[in-house]
PDB file of C-alpha atoms in Angstrom:
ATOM      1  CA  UNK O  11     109.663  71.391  75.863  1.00 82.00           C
ATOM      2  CA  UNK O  12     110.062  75.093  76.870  1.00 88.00           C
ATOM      3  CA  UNK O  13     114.114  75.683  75.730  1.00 91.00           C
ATOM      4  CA  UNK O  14     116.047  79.167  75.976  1.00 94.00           C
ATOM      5  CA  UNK O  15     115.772  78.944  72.103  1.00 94.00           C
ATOM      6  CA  UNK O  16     111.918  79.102  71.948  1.00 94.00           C
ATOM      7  CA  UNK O  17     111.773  81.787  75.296  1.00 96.00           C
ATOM      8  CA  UNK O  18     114.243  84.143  72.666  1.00 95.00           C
ATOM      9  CA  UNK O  19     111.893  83.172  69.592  1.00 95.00           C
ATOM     10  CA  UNK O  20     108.317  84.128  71.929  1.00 96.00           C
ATOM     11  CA  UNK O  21     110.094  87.338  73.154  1.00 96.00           C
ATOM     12  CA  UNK O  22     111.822  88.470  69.903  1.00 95.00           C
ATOM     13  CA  UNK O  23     108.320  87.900  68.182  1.00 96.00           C
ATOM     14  CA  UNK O  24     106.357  90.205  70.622  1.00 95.00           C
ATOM     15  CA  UNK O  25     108.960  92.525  70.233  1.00 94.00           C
ATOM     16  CA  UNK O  26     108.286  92.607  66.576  1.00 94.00           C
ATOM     17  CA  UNK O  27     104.903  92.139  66.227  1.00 95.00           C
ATOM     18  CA  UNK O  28     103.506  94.264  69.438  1.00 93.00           C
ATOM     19  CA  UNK O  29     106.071  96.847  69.823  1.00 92.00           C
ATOM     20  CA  UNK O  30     107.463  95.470  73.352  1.00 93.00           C
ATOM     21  CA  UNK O  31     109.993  97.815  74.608  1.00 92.00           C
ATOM     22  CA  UNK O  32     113.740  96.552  75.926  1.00 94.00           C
ATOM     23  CA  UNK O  33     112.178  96.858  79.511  1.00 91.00           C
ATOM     24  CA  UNK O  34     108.908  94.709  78.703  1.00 94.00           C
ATOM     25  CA  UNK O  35     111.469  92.134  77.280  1.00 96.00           C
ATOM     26  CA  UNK O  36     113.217  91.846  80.523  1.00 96.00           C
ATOM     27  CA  UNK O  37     110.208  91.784  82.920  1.00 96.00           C
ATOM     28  CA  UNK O  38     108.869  88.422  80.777  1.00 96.00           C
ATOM     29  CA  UNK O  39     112.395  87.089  81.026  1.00 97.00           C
ATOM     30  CA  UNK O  40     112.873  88.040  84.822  1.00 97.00           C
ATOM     31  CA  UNK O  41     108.814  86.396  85.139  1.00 97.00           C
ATOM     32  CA  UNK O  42     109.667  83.386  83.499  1.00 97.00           C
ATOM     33  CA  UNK O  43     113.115  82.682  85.372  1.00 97.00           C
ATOM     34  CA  UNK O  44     110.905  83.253  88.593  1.00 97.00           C
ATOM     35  CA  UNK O  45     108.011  80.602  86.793  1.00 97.00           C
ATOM     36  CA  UNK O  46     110.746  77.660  86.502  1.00 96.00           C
ATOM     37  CA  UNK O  47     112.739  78.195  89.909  1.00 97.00           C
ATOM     38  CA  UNK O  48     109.666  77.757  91.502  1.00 97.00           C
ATOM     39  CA  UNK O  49     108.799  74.652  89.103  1.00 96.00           C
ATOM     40  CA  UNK O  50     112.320  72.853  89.995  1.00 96.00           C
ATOM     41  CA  UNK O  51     112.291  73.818  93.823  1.00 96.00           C
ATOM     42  CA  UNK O  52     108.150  72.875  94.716  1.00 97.00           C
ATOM     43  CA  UNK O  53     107.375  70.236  91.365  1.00 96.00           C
ATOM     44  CA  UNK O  54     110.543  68.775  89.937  1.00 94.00           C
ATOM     45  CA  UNK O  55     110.698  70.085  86.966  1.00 94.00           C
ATOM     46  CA  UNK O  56     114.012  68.916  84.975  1.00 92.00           C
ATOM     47  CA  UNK O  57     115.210  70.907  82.009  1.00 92.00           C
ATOM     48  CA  UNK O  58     115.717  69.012  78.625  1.00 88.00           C
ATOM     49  CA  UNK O  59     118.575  70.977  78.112  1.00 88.00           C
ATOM     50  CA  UNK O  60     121.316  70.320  80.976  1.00 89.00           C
ATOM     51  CA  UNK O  61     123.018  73.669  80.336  1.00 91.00           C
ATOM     52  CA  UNK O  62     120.386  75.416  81.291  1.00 94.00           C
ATOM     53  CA  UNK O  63     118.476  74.173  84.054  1.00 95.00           C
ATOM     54  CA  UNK O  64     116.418  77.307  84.246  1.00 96.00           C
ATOM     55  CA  UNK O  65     115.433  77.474  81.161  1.00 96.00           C
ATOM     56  CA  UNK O  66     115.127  81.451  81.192  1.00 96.00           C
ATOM     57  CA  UNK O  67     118.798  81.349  82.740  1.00 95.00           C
ATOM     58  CA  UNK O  68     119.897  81.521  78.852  1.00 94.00           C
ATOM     59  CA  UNK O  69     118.086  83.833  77.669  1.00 95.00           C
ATOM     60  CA  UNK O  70     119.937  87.337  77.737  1.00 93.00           C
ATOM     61  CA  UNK O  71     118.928  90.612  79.312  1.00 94.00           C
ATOM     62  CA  UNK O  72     118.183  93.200  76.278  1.00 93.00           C
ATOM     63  CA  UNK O  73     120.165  96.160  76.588  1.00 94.00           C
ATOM     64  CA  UNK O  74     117.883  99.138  78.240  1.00 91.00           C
ATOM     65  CA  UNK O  75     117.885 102.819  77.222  1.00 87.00           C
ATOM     66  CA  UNK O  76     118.344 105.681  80.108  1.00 81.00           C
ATOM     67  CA  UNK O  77     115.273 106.941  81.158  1.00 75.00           C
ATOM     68  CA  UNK O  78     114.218 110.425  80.609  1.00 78.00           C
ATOM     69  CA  UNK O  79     113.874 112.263  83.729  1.00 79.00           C
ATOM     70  CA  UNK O  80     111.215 115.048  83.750  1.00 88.00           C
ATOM     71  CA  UNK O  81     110.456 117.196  86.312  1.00 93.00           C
ATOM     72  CA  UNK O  82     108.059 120.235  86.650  1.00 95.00           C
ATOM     73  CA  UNK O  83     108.988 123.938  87.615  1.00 94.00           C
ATOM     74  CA  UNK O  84     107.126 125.904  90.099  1.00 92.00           C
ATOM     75  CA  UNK O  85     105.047 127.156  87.473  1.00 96.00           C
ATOM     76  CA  UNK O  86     104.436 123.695  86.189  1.00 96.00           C
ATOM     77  CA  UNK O  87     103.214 122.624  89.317  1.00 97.00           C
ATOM     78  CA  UNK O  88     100.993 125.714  89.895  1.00 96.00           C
ATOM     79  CA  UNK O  89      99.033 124.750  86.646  1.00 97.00           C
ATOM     80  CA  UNK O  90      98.654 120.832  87.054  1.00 97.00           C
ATOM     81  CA  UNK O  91      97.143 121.542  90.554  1.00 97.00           C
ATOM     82  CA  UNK O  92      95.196 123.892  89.477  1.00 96.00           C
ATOM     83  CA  UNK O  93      93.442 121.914  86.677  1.00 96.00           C
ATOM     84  CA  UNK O  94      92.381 119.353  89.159  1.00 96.00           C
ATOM     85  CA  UNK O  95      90.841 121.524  91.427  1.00 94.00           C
ATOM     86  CA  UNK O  96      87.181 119.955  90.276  1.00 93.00           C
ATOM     87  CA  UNK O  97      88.692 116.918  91.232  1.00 94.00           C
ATOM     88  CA  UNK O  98      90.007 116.698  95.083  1.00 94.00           C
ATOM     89  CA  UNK O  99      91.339 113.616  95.603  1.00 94.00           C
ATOM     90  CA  UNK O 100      92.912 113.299  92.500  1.00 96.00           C
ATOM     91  CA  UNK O 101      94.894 117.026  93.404  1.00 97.00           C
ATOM     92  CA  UNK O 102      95.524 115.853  96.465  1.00 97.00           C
ATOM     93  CA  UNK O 103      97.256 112.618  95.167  1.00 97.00           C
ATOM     94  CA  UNK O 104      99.522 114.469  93.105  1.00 98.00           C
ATOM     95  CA  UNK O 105     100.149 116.846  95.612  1.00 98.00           C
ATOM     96  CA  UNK O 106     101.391 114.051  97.916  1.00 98.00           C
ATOM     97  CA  UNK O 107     103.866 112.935  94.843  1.00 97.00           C
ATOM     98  CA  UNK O 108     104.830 116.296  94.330  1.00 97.00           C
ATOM     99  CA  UNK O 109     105.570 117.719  97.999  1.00 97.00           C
ATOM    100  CA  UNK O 110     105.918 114.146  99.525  1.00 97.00           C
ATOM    101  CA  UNK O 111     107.609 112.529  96.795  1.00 97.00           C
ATOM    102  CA  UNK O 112     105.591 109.398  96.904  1.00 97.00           C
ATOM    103  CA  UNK O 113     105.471 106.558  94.763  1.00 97.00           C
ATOM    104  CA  UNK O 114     102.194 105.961  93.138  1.00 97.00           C
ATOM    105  CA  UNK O 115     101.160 103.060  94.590  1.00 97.00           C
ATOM    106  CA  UNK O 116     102.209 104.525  98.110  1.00 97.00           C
ATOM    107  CA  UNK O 117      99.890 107.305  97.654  1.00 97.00           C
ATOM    108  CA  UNK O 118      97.035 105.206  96.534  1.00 97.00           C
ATOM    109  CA  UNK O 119      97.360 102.569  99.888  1.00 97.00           C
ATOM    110  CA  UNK O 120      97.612 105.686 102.320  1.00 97.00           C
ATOM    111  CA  UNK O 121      94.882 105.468 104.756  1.00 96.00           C
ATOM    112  CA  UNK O 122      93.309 108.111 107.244  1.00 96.00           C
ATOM    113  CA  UNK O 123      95.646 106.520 109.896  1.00 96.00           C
ATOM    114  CA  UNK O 124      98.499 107.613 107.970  1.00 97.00           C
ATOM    115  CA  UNK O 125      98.168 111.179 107.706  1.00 97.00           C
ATOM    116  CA  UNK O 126      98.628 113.514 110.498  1.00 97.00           C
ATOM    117  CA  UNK O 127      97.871 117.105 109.829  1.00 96.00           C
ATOM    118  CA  UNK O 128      98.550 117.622 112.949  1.00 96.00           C
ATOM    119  CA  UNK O 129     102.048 116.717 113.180  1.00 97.00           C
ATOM    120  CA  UNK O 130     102.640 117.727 109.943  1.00 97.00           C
ATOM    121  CA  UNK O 131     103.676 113.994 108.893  1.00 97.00           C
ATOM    122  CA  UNK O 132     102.898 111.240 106.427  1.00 98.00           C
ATOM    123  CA  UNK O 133     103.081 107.411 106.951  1.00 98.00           C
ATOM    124  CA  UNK O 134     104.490 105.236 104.525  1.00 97.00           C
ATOM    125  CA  UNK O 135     104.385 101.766 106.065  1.00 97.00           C
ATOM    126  CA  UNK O 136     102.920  98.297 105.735  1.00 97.00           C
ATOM    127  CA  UNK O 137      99.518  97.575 106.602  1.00 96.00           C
ATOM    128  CA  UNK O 138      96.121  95.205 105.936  1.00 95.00           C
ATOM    129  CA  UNK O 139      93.164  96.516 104.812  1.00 93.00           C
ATOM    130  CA  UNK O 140      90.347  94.943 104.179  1.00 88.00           C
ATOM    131  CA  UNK O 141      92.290  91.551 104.057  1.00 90.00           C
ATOM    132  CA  UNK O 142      94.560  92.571 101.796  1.00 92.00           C
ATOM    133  CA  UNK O 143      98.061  93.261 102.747  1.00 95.00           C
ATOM    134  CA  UNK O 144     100.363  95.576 101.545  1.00 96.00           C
ATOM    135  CA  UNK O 145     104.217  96.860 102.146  1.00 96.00           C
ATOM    136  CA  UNK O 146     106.521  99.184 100.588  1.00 95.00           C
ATOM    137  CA  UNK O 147     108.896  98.476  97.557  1.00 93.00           C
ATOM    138  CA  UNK O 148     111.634  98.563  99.451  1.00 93.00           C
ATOM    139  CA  UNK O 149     109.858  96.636 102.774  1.00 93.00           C
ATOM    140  CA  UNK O 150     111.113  99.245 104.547  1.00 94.00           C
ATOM    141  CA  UNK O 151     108.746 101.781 106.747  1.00 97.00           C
ATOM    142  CA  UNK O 152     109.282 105.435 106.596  1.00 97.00           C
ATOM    143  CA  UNK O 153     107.675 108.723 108.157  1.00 97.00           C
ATOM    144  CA  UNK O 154     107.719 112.168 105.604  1.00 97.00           C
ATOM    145  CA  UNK O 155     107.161 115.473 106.765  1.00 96.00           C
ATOM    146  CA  UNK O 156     104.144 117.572 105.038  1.00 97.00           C
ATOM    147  CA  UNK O 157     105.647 120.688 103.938  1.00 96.00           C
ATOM    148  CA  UNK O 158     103.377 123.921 104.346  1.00 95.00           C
ATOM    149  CA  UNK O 159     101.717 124.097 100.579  1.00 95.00           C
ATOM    150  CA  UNK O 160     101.132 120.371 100.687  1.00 97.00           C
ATOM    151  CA  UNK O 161      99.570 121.109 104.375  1.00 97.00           C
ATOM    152  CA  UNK O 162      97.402 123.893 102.913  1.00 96.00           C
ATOM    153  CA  UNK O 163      96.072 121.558  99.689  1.00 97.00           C
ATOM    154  CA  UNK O 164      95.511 118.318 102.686  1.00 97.00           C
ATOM    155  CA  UNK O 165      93.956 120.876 105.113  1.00 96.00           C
ATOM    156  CA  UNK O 166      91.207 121.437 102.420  1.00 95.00           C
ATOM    157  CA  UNK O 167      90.485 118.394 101.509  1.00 96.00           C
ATOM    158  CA  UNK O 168      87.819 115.981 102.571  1.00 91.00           C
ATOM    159  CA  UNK O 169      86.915 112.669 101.029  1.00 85.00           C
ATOM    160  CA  UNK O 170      83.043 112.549  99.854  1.00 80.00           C
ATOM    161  CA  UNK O 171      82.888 108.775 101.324  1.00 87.00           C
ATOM    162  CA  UNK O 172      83.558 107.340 104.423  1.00 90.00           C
ATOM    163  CA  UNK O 173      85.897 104.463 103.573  1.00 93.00           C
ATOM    164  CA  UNK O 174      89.453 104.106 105.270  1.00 94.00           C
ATOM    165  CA  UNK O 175      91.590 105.242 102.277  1.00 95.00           C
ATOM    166  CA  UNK O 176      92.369 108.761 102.403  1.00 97.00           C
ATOM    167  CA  UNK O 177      92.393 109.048  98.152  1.00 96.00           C
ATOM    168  CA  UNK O 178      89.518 106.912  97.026  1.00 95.00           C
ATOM    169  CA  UNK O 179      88.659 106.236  93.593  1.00 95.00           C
ATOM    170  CA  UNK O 180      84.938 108.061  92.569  1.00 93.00           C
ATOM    171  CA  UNK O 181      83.471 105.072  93.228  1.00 93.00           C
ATOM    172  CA  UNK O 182      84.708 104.943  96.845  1.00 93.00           C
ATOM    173  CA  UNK O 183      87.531 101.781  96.630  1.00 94.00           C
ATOM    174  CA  UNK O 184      90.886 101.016  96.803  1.00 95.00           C
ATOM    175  CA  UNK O 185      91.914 102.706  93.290  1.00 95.00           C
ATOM    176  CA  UNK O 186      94.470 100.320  90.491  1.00 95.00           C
ATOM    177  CA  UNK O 187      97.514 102.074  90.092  1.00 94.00           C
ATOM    178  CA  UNK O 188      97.229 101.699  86.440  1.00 94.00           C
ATOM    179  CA  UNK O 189      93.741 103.181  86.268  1.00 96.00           C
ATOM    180  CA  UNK O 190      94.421 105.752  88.297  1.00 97.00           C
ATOM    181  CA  UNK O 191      97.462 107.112  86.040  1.00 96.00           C
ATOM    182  CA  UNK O 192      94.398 106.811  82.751  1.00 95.00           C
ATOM    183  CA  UNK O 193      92.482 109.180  84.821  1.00 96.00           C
ATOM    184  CA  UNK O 194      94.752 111.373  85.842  1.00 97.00           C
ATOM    185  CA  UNK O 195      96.003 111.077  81.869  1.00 96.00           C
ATOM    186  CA  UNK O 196      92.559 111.518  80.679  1.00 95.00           C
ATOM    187  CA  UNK O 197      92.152 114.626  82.362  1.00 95.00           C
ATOM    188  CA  UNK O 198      95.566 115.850  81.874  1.00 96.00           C
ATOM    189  CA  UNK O 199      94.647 115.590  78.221  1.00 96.00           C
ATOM    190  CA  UNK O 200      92.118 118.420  78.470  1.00 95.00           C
ATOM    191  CA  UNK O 201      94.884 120.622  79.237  1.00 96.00           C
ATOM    192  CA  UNK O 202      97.817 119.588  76.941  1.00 96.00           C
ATOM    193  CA  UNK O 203      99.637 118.406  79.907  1.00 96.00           C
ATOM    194  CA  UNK O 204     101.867 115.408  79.779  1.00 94.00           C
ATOM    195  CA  UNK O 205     102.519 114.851  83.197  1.00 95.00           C
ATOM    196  CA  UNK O 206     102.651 111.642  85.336  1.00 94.00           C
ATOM    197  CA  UNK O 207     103.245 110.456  88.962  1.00 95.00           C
ATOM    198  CA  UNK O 208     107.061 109.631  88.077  1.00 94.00           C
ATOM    199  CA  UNK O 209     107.825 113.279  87.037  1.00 96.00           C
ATOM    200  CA  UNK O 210     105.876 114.374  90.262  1.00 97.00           C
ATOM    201  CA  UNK O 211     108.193 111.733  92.219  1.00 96.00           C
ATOM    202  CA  UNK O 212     110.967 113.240  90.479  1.00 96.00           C
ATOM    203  CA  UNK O 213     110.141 116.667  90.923  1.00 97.00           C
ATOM    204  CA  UNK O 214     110.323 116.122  94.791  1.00 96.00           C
ATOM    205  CA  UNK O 215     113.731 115.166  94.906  1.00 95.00           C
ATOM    206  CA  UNK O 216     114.863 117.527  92.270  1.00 94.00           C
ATOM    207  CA  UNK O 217     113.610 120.593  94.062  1.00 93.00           C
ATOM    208  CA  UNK O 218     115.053 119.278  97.245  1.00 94.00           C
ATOM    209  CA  UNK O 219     118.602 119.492  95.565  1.00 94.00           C
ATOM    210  CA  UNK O 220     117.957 122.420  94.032  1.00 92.00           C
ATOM    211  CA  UNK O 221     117.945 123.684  97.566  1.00 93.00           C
ATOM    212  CA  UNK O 222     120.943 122.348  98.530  1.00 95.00           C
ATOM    213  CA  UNK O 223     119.768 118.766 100.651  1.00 94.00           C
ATOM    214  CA  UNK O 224     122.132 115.899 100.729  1.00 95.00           C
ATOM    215  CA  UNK O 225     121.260 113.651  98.363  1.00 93.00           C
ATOM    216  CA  UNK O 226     121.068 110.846 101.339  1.00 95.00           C
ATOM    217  CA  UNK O 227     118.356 112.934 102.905  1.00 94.00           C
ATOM    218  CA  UNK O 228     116.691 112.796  99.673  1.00 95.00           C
ATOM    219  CA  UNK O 229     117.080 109.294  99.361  1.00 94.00           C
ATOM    220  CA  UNK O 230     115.540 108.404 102.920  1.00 94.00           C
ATOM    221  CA  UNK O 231     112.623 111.092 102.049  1.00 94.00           C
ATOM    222  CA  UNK O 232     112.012 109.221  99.215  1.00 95.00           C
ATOM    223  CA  UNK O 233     112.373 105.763 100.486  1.00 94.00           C
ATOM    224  CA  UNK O 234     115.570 105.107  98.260  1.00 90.00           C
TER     225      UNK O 234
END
């Protein structure tokens, strides 16, 4: 009974009603497209309306603003780090974003395997732990160098709990993404600072061409 016409109705009426933005729109269209390949191809699911076999398939993509890029300045970074320094792990996963140029999530699965102080190098790569199994977003495996005030910040730190990720939630576990960034947004909050991981992941790359790097040297550092 599900029809393109009721998927635009459902979507149009969250947009109204809860505020969803262009991009929220498009995820739930993009989920649901996934929702009834999957029902054609494993359960034989037939669409009433033979336009549209996938139902979702007539449903159009809403038009998405640009995204605001933000960045912080030397200075910037100098005071988010230093209003984590109560909180170590936390400093030194946005450290990693900032110097590294990480991806949240990336940060959050490293493990003590992945960082070698030693070598001055950082492991992004696929890996089970603790039966659960996780890769990169682009499936692809790649090795960043730790630059000398990212070394000095790692150097210092030392996890309170003896668990095999390397930036473990208080509690000692695997930290959500999600409630990870409402920490690190609570606390940023103290200080009237607005940052997140994106501007940290952006900041990476944008002092990199600031110094004059090739922007495909950028890309590969940032798994692009």
């Amino acid at each position: 009974d599900i029809t393109p016409e009721a998927i635009n109705r459902f979507i149009s009426a969250r947009t109204t009603e809860d505020g969803w933005s262009a991009k929220t729109a498009n995820h739930m269209r993009q989920t649901l497209h996934l929702l009834f390949s999957y029902a054609i191809k494993h359960h034989g699911f037939r669409s009433r309306d033979p336009r549209y076999p996938n139902p979702a398939a007539g449903v159009d993509r809403q038009p998405e603003p640009a995204p605001e890029i933000g960045f912080l300045g030397l200075e910037d970074i100098n005071e988010q780090l230093g209003c984590l320094a109560d909180h170590p792990a936390t400093q030194a996963a946005v450290a990693i974003c900032i110097f590294a140029g990480l991806r949240r999530e990336e940060a959050l699965w490293l493990t003590h395997d992945d960082v070698d102080l030693r070598e001055r190098l950082i492991c992004v790569r696929a890996k089970s732990v603790d039966g659960k199994w996780w890769q990169p977003k682009t499936r692809r495996n790649r090795v960043v160098p730790v630059s000398s005030r990212l070394a000095g910040i790692l150097v210092q730190y030392r996890s309170p709990w003896r668990v095999p990720w390397y930036l473990p939630s208080p509690e000692g576990k695997h930290w959500d993404p999600d409630n990870f960034s409402r920490h690190l947004q609570k606390m940023n909050a103290k200080h009237n600072l607005h940052w997140g991981c994106l501007d940290f992941r952006h900041t990476f790359g944008s002092q990199l061409a600031q110094k004059g790097e090739s922007l495909y040297k950028i890309a590969a550092l940032m798994g692009n």
